[in-house]
Every structure is written in structure tokens, then in C-alpha cells.
XYZ file of C-alpha atoms in Angstrom:
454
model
C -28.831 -61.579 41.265
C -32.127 -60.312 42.528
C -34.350 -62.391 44.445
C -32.227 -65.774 45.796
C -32.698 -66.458 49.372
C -34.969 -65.860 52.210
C -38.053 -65.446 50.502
C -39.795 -68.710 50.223
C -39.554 -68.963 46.713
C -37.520 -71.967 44.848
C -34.598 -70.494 42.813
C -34.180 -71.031 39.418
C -32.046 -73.999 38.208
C -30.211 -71.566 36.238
C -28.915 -68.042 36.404
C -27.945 -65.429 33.863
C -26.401 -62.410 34.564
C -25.705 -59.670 32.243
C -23.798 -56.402 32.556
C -23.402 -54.013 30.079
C -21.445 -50.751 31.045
C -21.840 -46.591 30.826
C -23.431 -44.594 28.467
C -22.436 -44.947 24.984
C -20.637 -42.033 23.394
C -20.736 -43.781 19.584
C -22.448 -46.360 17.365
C -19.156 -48.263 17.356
C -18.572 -48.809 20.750
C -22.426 -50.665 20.639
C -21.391 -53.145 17.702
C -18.457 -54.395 19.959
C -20.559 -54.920 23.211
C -23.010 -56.806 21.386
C -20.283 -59.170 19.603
C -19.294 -59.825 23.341
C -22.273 -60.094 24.642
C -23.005 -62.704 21.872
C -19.821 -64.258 22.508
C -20.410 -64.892 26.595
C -24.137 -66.660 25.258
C -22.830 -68.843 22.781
C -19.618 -70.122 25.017
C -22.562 -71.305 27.957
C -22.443 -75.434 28.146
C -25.552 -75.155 29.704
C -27.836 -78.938 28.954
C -30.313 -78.323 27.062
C -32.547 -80.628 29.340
C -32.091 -78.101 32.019
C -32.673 -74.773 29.997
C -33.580 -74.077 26.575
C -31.827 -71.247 26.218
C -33.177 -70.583 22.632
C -37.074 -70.309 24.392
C -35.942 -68.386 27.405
C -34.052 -65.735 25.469
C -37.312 -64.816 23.786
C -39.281 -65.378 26.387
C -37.081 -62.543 28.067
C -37.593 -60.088 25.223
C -41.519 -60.521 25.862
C -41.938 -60.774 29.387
C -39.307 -58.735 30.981
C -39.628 -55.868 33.435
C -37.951 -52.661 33.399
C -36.772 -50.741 36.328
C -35.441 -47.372 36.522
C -33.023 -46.931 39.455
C -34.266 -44.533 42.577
C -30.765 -44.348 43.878
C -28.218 -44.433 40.823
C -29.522 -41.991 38.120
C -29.888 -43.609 34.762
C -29.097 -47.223 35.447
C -31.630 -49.599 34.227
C -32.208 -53.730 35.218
C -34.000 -55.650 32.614
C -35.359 -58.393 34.587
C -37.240 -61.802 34.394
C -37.844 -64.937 36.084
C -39.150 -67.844 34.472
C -39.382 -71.743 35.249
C -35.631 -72.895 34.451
C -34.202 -69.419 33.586
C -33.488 -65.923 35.709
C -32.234 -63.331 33.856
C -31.023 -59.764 34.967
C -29.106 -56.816 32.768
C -28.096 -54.337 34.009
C -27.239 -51.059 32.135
C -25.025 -47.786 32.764
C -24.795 -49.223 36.488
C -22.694 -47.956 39.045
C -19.755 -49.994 40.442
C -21.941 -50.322 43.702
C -24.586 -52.064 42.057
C -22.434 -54.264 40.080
C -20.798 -55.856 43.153
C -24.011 -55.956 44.889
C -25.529 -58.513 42.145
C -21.947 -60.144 41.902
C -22.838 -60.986 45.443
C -25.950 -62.159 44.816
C -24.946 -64.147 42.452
C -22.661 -65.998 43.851
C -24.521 -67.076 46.892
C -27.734 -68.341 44.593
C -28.139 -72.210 44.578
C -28.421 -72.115 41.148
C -26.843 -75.349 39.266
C -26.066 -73.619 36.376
C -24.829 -69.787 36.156
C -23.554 -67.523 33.587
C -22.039 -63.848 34.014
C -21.355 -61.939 31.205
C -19.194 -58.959 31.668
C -19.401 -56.529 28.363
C -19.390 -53.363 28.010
C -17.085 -50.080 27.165
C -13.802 -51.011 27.769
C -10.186 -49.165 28.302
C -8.014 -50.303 25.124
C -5.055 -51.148 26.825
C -5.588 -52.560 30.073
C -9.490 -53.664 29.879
C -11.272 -51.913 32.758
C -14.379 -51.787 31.882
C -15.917 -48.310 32.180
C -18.880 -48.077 34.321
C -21.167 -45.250 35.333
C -19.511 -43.972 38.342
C -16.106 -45.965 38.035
C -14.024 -48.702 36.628
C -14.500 -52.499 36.954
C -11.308 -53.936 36.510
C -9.920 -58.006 37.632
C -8.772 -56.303 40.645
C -12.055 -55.307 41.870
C -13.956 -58.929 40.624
C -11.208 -60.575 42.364
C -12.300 -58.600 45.735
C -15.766 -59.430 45.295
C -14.841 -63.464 45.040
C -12.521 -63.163 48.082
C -15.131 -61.409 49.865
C -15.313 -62.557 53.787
C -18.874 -62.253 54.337
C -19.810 -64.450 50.809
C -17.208 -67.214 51.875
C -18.955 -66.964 55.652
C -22.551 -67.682 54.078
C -21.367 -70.306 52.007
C -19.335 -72.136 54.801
C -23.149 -72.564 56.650
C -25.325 -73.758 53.549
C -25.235 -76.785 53.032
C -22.991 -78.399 50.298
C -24.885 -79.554 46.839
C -23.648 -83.189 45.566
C -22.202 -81.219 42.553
C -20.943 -77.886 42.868
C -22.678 -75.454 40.814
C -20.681 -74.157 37.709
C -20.215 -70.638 36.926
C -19.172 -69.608 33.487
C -17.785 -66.051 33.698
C -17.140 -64.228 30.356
C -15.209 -60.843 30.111
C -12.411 -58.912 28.650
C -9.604 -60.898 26.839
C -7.246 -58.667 27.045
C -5.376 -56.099 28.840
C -5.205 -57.555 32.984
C -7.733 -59.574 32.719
C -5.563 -62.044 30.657
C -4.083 -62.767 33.690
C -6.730 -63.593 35.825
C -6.903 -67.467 34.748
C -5.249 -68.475 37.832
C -6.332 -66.395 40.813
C -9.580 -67.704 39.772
C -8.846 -71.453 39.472
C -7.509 -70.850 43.345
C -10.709 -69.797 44.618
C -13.190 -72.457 43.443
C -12.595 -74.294 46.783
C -13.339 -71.809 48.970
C -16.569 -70.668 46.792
C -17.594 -73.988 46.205
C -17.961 -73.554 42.831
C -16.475 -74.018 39.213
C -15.423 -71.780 37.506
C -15.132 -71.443 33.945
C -13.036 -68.453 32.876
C -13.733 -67.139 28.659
C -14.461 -70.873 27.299
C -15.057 -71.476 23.738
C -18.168 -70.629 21.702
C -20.300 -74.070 22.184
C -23.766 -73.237 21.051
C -24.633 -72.109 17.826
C -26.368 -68.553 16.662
C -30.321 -69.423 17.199
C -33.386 -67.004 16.612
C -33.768 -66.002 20.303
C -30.215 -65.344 20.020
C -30.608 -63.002 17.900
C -33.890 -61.603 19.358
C -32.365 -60.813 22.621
C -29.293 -58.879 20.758
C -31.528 -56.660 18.803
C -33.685 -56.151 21.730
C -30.390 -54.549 23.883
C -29.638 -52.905 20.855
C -32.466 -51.028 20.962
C -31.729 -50.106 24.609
C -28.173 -49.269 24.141
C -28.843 -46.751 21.073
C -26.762 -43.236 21.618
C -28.828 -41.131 22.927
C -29.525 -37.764 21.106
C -26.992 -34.641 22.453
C -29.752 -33.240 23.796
C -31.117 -36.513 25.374
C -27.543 -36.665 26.971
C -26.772 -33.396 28.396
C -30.740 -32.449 29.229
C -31.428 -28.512 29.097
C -31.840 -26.646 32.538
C -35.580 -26.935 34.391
C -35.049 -22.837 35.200
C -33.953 -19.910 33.825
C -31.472 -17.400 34.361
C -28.011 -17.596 34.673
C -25.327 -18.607 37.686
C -22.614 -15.959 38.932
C -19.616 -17.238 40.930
C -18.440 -14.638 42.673
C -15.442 -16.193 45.261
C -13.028 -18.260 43.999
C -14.069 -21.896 43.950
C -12.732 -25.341 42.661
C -15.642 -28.275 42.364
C -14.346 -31.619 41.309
C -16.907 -33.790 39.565
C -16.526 -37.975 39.650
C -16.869 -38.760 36.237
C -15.898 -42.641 35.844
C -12.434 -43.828 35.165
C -11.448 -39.970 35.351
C -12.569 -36.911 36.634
C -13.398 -32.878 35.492
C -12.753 -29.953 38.196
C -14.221 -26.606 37.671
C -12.824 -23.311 39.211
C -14.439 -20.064 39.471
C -13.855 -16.472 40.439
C -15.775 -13.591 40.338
C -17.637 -14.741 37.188
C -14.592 -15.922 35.268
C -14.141 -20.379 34.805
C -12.161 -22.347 33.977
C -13.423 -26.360 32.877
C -10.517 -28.845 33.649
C -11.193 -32.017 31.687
C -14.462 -33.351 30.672
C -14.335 -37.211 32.498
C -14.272 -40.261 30.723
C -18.340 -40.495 30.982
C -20.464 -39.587 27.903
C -23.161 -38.068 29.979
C -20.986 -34.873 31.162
C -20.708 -35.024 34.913
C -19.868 -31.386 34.887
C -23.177 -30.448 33.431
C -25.677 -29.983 36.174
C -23.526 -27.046 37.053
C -22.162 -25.520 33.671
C -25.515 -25.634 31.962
C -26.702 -22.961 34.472
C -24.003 -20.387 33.107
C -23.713 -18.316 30.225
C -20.118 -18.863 29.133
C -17.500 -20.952 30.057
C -14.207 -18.881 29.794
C -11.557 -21.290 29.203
C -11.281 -25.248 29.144
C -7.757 -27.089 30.449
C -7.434 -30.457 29.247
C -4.287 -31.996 30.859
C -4.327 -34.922 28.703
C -5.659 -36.371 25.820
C -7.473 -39.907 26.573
C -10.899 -42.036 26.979
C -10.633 -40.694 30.758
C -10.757 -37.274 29.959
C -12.238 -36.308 27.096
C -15.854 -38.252 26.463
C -17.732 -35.557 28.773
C -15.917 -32.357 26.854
C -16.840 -34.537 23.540
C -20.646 -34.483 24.729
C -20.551 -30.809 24.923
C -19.000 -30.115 21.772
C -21.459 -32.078 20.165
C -24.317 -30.683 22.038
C -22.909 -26.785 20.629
C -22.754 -28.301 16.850
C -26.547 -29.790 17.664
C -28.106 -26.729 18.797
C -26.212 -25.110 14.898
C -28.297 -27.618 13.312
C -31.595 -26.684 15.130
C -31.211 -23.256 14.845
C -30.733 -24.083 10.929
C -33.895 -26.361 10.928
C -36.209 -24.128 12.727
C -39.579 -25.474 13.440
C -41.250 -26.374 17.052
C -42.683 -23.790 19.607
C -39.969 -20.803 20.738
C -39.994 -21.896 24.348
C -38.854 -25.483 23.615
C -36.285 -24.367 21.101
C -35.046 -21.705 23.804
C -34.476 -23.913 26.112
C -32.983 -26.522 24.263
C -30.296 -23.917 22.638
C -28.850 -22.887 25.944
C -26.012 -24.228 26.749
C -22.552 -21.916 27.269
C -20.315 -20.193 24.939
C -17.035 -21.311 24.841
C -13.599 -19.163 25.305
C -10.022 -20.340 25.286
C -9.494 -23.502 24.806
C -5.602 -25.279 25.941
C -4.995 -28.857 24.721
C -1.860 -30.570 23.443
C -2.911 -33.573 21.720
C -2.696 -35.048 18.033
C -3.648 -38.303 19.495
C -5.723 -39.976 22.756
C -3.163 -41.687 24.655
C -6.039 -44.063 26.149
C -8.959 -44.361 24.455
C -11.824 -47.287 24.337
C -11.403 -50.836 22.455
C -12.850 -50.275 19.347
C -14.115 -46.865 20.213
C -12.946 -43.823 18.549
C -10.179 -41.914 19.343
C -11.282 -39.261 21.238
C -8.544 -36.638 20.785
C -9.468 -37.010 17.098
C -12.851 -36.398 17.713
C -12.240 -33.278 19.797
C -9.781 -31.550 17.500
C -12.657 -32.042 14.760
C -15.426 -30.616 17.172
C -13.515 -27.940 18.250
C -12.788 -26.967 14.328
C -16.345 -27.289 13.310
C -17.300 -25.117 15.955
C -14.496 -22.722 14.692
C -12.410 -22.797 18.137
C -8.719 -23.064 17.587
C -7.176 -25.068 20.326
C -4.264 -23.566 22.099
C -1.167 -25.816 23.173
C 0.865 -25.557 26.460
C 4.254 -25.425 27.364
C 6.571 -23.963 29.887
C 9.075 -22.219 28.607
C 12.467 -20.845 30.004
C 12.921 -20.524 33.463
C 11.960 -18.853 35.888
C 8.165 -19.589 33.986
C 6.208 -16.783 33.200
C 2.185 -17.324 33.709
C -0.425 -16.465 31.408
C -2.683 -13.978 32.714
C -6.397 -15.036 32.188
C -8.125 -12.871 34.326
C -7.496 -9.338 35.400
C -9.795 -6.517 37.012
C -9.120 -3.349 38.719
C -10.079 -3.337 42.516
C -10.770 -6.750 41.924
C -7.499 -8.992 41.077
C -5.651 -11.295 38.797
C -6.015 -14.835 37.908
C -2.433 -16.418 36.445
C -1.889 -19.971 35.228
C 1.381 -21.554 35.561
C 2.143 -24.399 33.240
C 4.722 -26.285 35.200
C 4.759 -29.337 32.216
C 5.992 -29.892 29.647
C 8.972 -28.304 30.088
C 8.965 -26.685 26.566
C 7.828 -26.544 22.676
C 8.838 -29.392 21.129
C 8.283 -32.610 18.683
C 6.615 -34.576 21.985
C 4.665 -31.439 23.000
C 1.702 -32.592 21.313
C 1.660 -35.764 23.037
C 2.785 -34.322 26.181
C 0.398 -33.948 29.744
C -0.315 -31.100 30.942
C 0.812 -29.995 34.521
C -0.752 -26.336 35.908
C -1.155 -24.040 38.478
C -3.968 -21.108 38.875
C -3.443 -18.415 41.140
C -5.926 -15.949 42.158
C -4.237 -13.099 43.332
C -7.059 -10.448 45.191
C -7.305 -6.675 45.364
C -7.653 -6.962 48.647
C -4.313 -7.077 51.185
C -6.540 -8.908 53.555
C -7.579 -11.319 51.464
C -5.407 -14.354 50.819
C -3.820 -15.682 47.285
C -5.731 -19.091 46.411
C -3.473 -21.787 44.381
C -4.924 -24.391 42.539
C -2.982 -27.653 41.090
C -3.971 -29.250 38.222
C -1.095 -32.069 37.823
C -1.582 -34.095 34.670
C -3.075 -37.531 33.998
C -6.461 -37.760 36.399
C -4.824 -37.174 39.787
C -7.361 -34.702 41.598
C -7.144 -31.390 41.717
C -5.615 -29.792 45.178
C -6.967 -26.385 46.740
C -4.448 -24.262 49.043
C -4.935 -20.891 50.465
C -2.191 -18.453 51.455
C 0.884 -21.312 50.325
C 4.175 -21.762 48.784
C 4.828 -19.782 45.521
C 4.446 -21.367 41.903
C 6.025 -24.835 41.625
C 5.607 -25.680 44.945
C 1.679 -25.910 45.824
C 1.282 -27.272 49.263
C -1.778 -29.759 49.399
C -5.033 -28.472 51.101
């Protein structure tokens, strides 16, 4: 939590944490966090004696601080400290700076301490998506095993009663299975833990002031608000080949480059496209790879898309001065795009499916998606590049293995080659395997089909 030891001040009798995860892409994906977020509330025992949790919820909407992070751009702590209640959110945080106040919270004195773990969550298995990364049991379970937290503990003294810790998360998906691993480490923590119990209070008005209050924070930003409009102008020129690969949550995007031609590999599973510091500053991007269809690949491209069909609607509104709508409207064109997908084969729990949502973009914006297979062997590549004096630019698409019923579904494995003018220059190969592994750059290497790694 934030302030606990070492500063002269008493602690709170009682601690609440909240988390609530990335940006949001959709409305829908806010209704769900909030039902969780009312669900980890409501299931806190805490006495009433101790904490009137009904008064210190509002008192939170009214006398809270906000702080913008310095370090972690966009990530936000809601924070206030009152006579029986501490209270932290944190939004859009980064995985460092959730197991930094997972620390702190387990070493506060506290009596009485709730953590609430809601946010944007992977469908299947439950990680919940976070700004730069996933949170998933594994990585909670590292945090309570931690050496240095069971170290402090074994020094402090012990409390009559062990404080109780009421931890509220996911479900579903792995953390379903986490019941146990947690029972095992109360000893060691000195605490107990109480893993997704029961609603036991009922709704109240403070309740309900606090959810409207983080509704109001959480609202989707505008496409514009999300992907911001470059500071200068002009426009970027890449002139030797180069591959940039661009953290983007649970998965990644990679861009490649030569001599003014790119190609955008997946868009990353966060809303607030990781890839667009860089793209922003050109004036077309040629072609866009998606290897597969999921909520790890797709939310940044999404943003984009969306972005193009906003700047339609302001061109069709007019109004404002030129300069503002100039730079507002400048974002890339987009060529080629390759995607074999009729549905996301991950996407967010109640979220939308976002290979849905990108075949509609795409269609509004009048771009025909292209799909990807193969073919007979030996595999011929497509040519996307080619200049006189200059060179070529080939991509081999090494899977799936051919047209088919399952193409649709089917990941997307490929290889660029950049083959030069020059003798003395050497070939560059780039592999793009499917699902989010990370791209690999070679120089002068084996031919197609057999990459070597960088």
C-alpha cells in the first residue's frame, strides 16, 4: 500500500486495496469490472465497529487525491487515508507497480485488509491484462512467496490475532486453482487468508457512490484521446532495413522497414497502440501481418482502425480551427492487409470479440483483408517490395500449410526477406512465427524455412 512503515505515523486499522487493469478498449469490458469490483466490496466481513465502510467509501469519493505516474505513463493511484480506512486504486498500472503495492500490502499491520483484483481479463485462462503485462496466479503466488516479505515479517513482532486478508479476483480460468497454494502460505505470512468469499454486506449508498465515481474514471477514452496526434510535423523515412518490436501487454507488435516500405506485425493486446509513437510519424503504412486472431493481438490494430473511421467522421463534421483539425487527421494510410480469422481465438471475458471487430473496421474503412496460406511445395513468396538498383522484399508464409476449411482459424507463420541490389550487401531474414513468440532478426542466414535466430 503506500505509506505503512517507517514514518512515524500509526497505520490504519484497515486496508483497502484496489486494482483495476489496462486501458479499456469498450463500454462492455467497464460494466464487468465494476460488477467485480462490487463483488470483492460486498464479500469484506469487515466489523462494522472497526470501519464503516458505508462512510469511508464516500468519504473516499470526496477527499481523495489523484496522482499521475512520473515513471509509468498513464497509470493513475486514487488515494486516501482516513481514521479507520486507507484506500488506494490503482488504474492502467504496470505489473511493476502492482507487485510493489502487493508488497506493501502485505507487510502493513493492518488488522483488517482487503485486495480486490478486477480488471480486463483473458477469457479462458484469467490473466488479467495489465498495462505493460499480464497478472496471472503464477505471478501473485511469487509475490506471497517472496523471500525478502517473509524476512521482514519473521523480525516484527507477532500481533495476538493475525491480521486477515480477504483477496478477491478472477473465478475462473487458473485462478480456480489457487485455493490451496494459498491456504499453505498463511503460516509463513502470518496471516489469513480469505480466497473469493461470499457476498456478506449488502449494496449501500457509498457503495454505489464509489462505483459511479470509477466509472467515471474508467470511461473509453475518445480515438483520438487514445492514440494522441504527433507534437511535429513532417513525415519519417526508413531507409535500411529495420525490425522494432514493441511490448504491448499480454502480446506484442513488431514493425519492419526498408527503404520507405513497412510492414505492421500485430497490433498488441493493449488498447492504447504501443506501436504508435512510431507509426504516427509516417505517411502510410504499406502492409499489416496479423499472425493470429486474439485479445493479444488485435486491441492495438483495433485502436487504429477506429482512429481512421474517427478522423471520416470529423472530416464529415467540419468545424474547429484548420491547424487542430490537421493535426488531428494525420494518422497513416493503410495498404495490404493479411489476416486469416472469422473468429478471435482469445479474446477478453465479456469483452468483444476482437476478430469480429476488426473484420468490421477493416470493411467500413473499405480494406478487404487478404488470407494466407502456403501452398505447394517448394513455397513460392509473395513479392511486396521491388525496386531497380535498390532490391526485393519477399514474404514466405511457412503456415498454414494450405487453403482450406481451418484456414480461417489457422496462425500465421512468415518469413521476410530483403534481398539488396547491392552484392556487398547482405540478405536480411525476418521470422514472424505465429501466436506472440517474438520476432527474430538474422543477417546473411539459412534460406527460407530455416531462419537461424539472431
Amino acid at each position: 500500500m503506500a505509506a505503512v512503515t517507517g514514518s512515524g505515523v500509526a497505520a490504519a486499522p484497515s486496508s483497502l486495496l484496489l486494482v483495476v487493469g489496462s486501458e479499456f478498449g469498450s463500454p462492455g469490458l467497464l460494466t464487468y469490472v465494476l460488477e467485480e469490483l462490487e463483488r470483492g466490496i460486498r464479500s469484506w466481513d469487515v466489523d462494522p465497529g472497526i470501519c464503516n465502510l458505508d462512510e469511508q467509501l464516500k468519504v473516499f469519493v470526496s477527499r481523495h487525491s489523484a496522482t499521475f505516474s512520473s515513471i509509468v505513463k498513464g497509470q493513475r493511484s486514487l488515494h486516501h487515508r482516513g481514521d479507520s480506512l486507507e484506500t488506494l486504486v490503482l488504474l492502467n498500472p504496470s505489473d511493476k507497480s502492482l507487485c510493489d503495492e502487493l508488497r506493501n500490502l502485505l507487510l502493513d499491520p493492518a488488522s483488517h485488509k482487503l485486495l480486490v483484483l478486477a480488471g480486463p481479463c483473458l477469457e479462458e485462462t484469467g490473466e488479467l491484462l495489465l498495462q505493460t503485462g499480464g497478472f496471472s496466479p503464477h505471478h501473485f503466488l511469487q509475490v506471497l512467496k517472496d523471500r525478502e516479505i517473509r524476512d521482514i515479517l519473521a523480525t516484527t513482532p507477532s500481533p495476538a490475532q493475525p491480521p486477515i486478508l480477504t483477496i478477491t479476483c478472477p473465478t475462473f480460468g487458473d485462478w480456480a486453482q489457487l485455493a490451496p497454494a494459498v491456504s499453505g502460505l498463511q503460516g509463513a505470512l502470518r496471516l489469513q487468508l480469505r480466497l473469493n468469499p461470499p457476498a456478506q454486506l449488502p449494496n449501500s449508498e457509498g457503495l454505489c457512490e464509489f462505483l459511479e465515481y470509477v466509472a467515471e474514471s474508467l470511461e473509453p477514452p475518445s480515438p483520438f484521446e487514445l492514440l494522441e496526434p504527433p507534437t511535429s510535423g513532417g513525415f519519417l523515412r526508413l531507409g535500411r532495413p529495420c525490425c522494432y518490436i514493441f511490448p504491448g501487454g499480454l502480446g506484442d507488435a513488431a514493425f519492419f522497414a526498408v527503404n520507405g516500405f513497412t510492414v505492421l506485425v500485430n497490433g498488441g493486446s493493449n488498447p492504447k497502440s504501443s506501436f504508435w509513437k512510431l507509426v504516427r510519424h509516417l505517411d502510410r503504412v504499406d502492409a499489416v501481418l496479423v499472425t493470429h486472431p486474439g485479445a493479444d493481438s488485435l486491441p492495438g490494430l483495433n485502436s487504429l482502425l477506429r482512429r481512421k473511421l474517427a478522423e471520416r467522421s470529423e472530416v464529415a463534421a467540419g468545424g474547429g480551427s484548420w491547424d487542430d483539425r490537421l493535426r488531428r487527421l494525420i494518422s497513416p494510410n493503410l495498404g495490404v492487409v493479411f489476416f486469416n480469422a472469422c473468429e478471435a481465438a482469445s479474446r477478453l471475458a465479456r469483452g468483444e470479440d476482437e476478430a469480429e471487430l476488426a473484420l468490421s473496421l477493416l470493411a467500413q474503412l473499405g480494406i478487404t483483408p487478404l488470407p494466407l496460406s502456403r501452398g505447394p511445395v517448394p513455397a513460392k513468396p509473395t513479392v511486396l517490395f521491388e525496386k531497380m538498383g535498390v532490391g526485393r522484399l519477399d514474404m514466405y508464409v511457412l503456415h498454414p500449410p494450405s487453403a482450406g476449411t481451418e484456414r480461417t482459424l489457422a496462425s500465421v507463420c512468415a518469413l521476410l526477406v530483403w534481398h539488396p541490389a547491392g552484392p556487398g550487401e547482405k540478405v536480411v531474414r525476418v521470422l514472424f512465427p505465429a501466436l506472440e513468440v517474438p520476432a527474430r532478426a538474422c543477417g546473411d542466414a539459412p534460406g527460407p524455412g530455416g531462419a537461424a535466430a539472431s
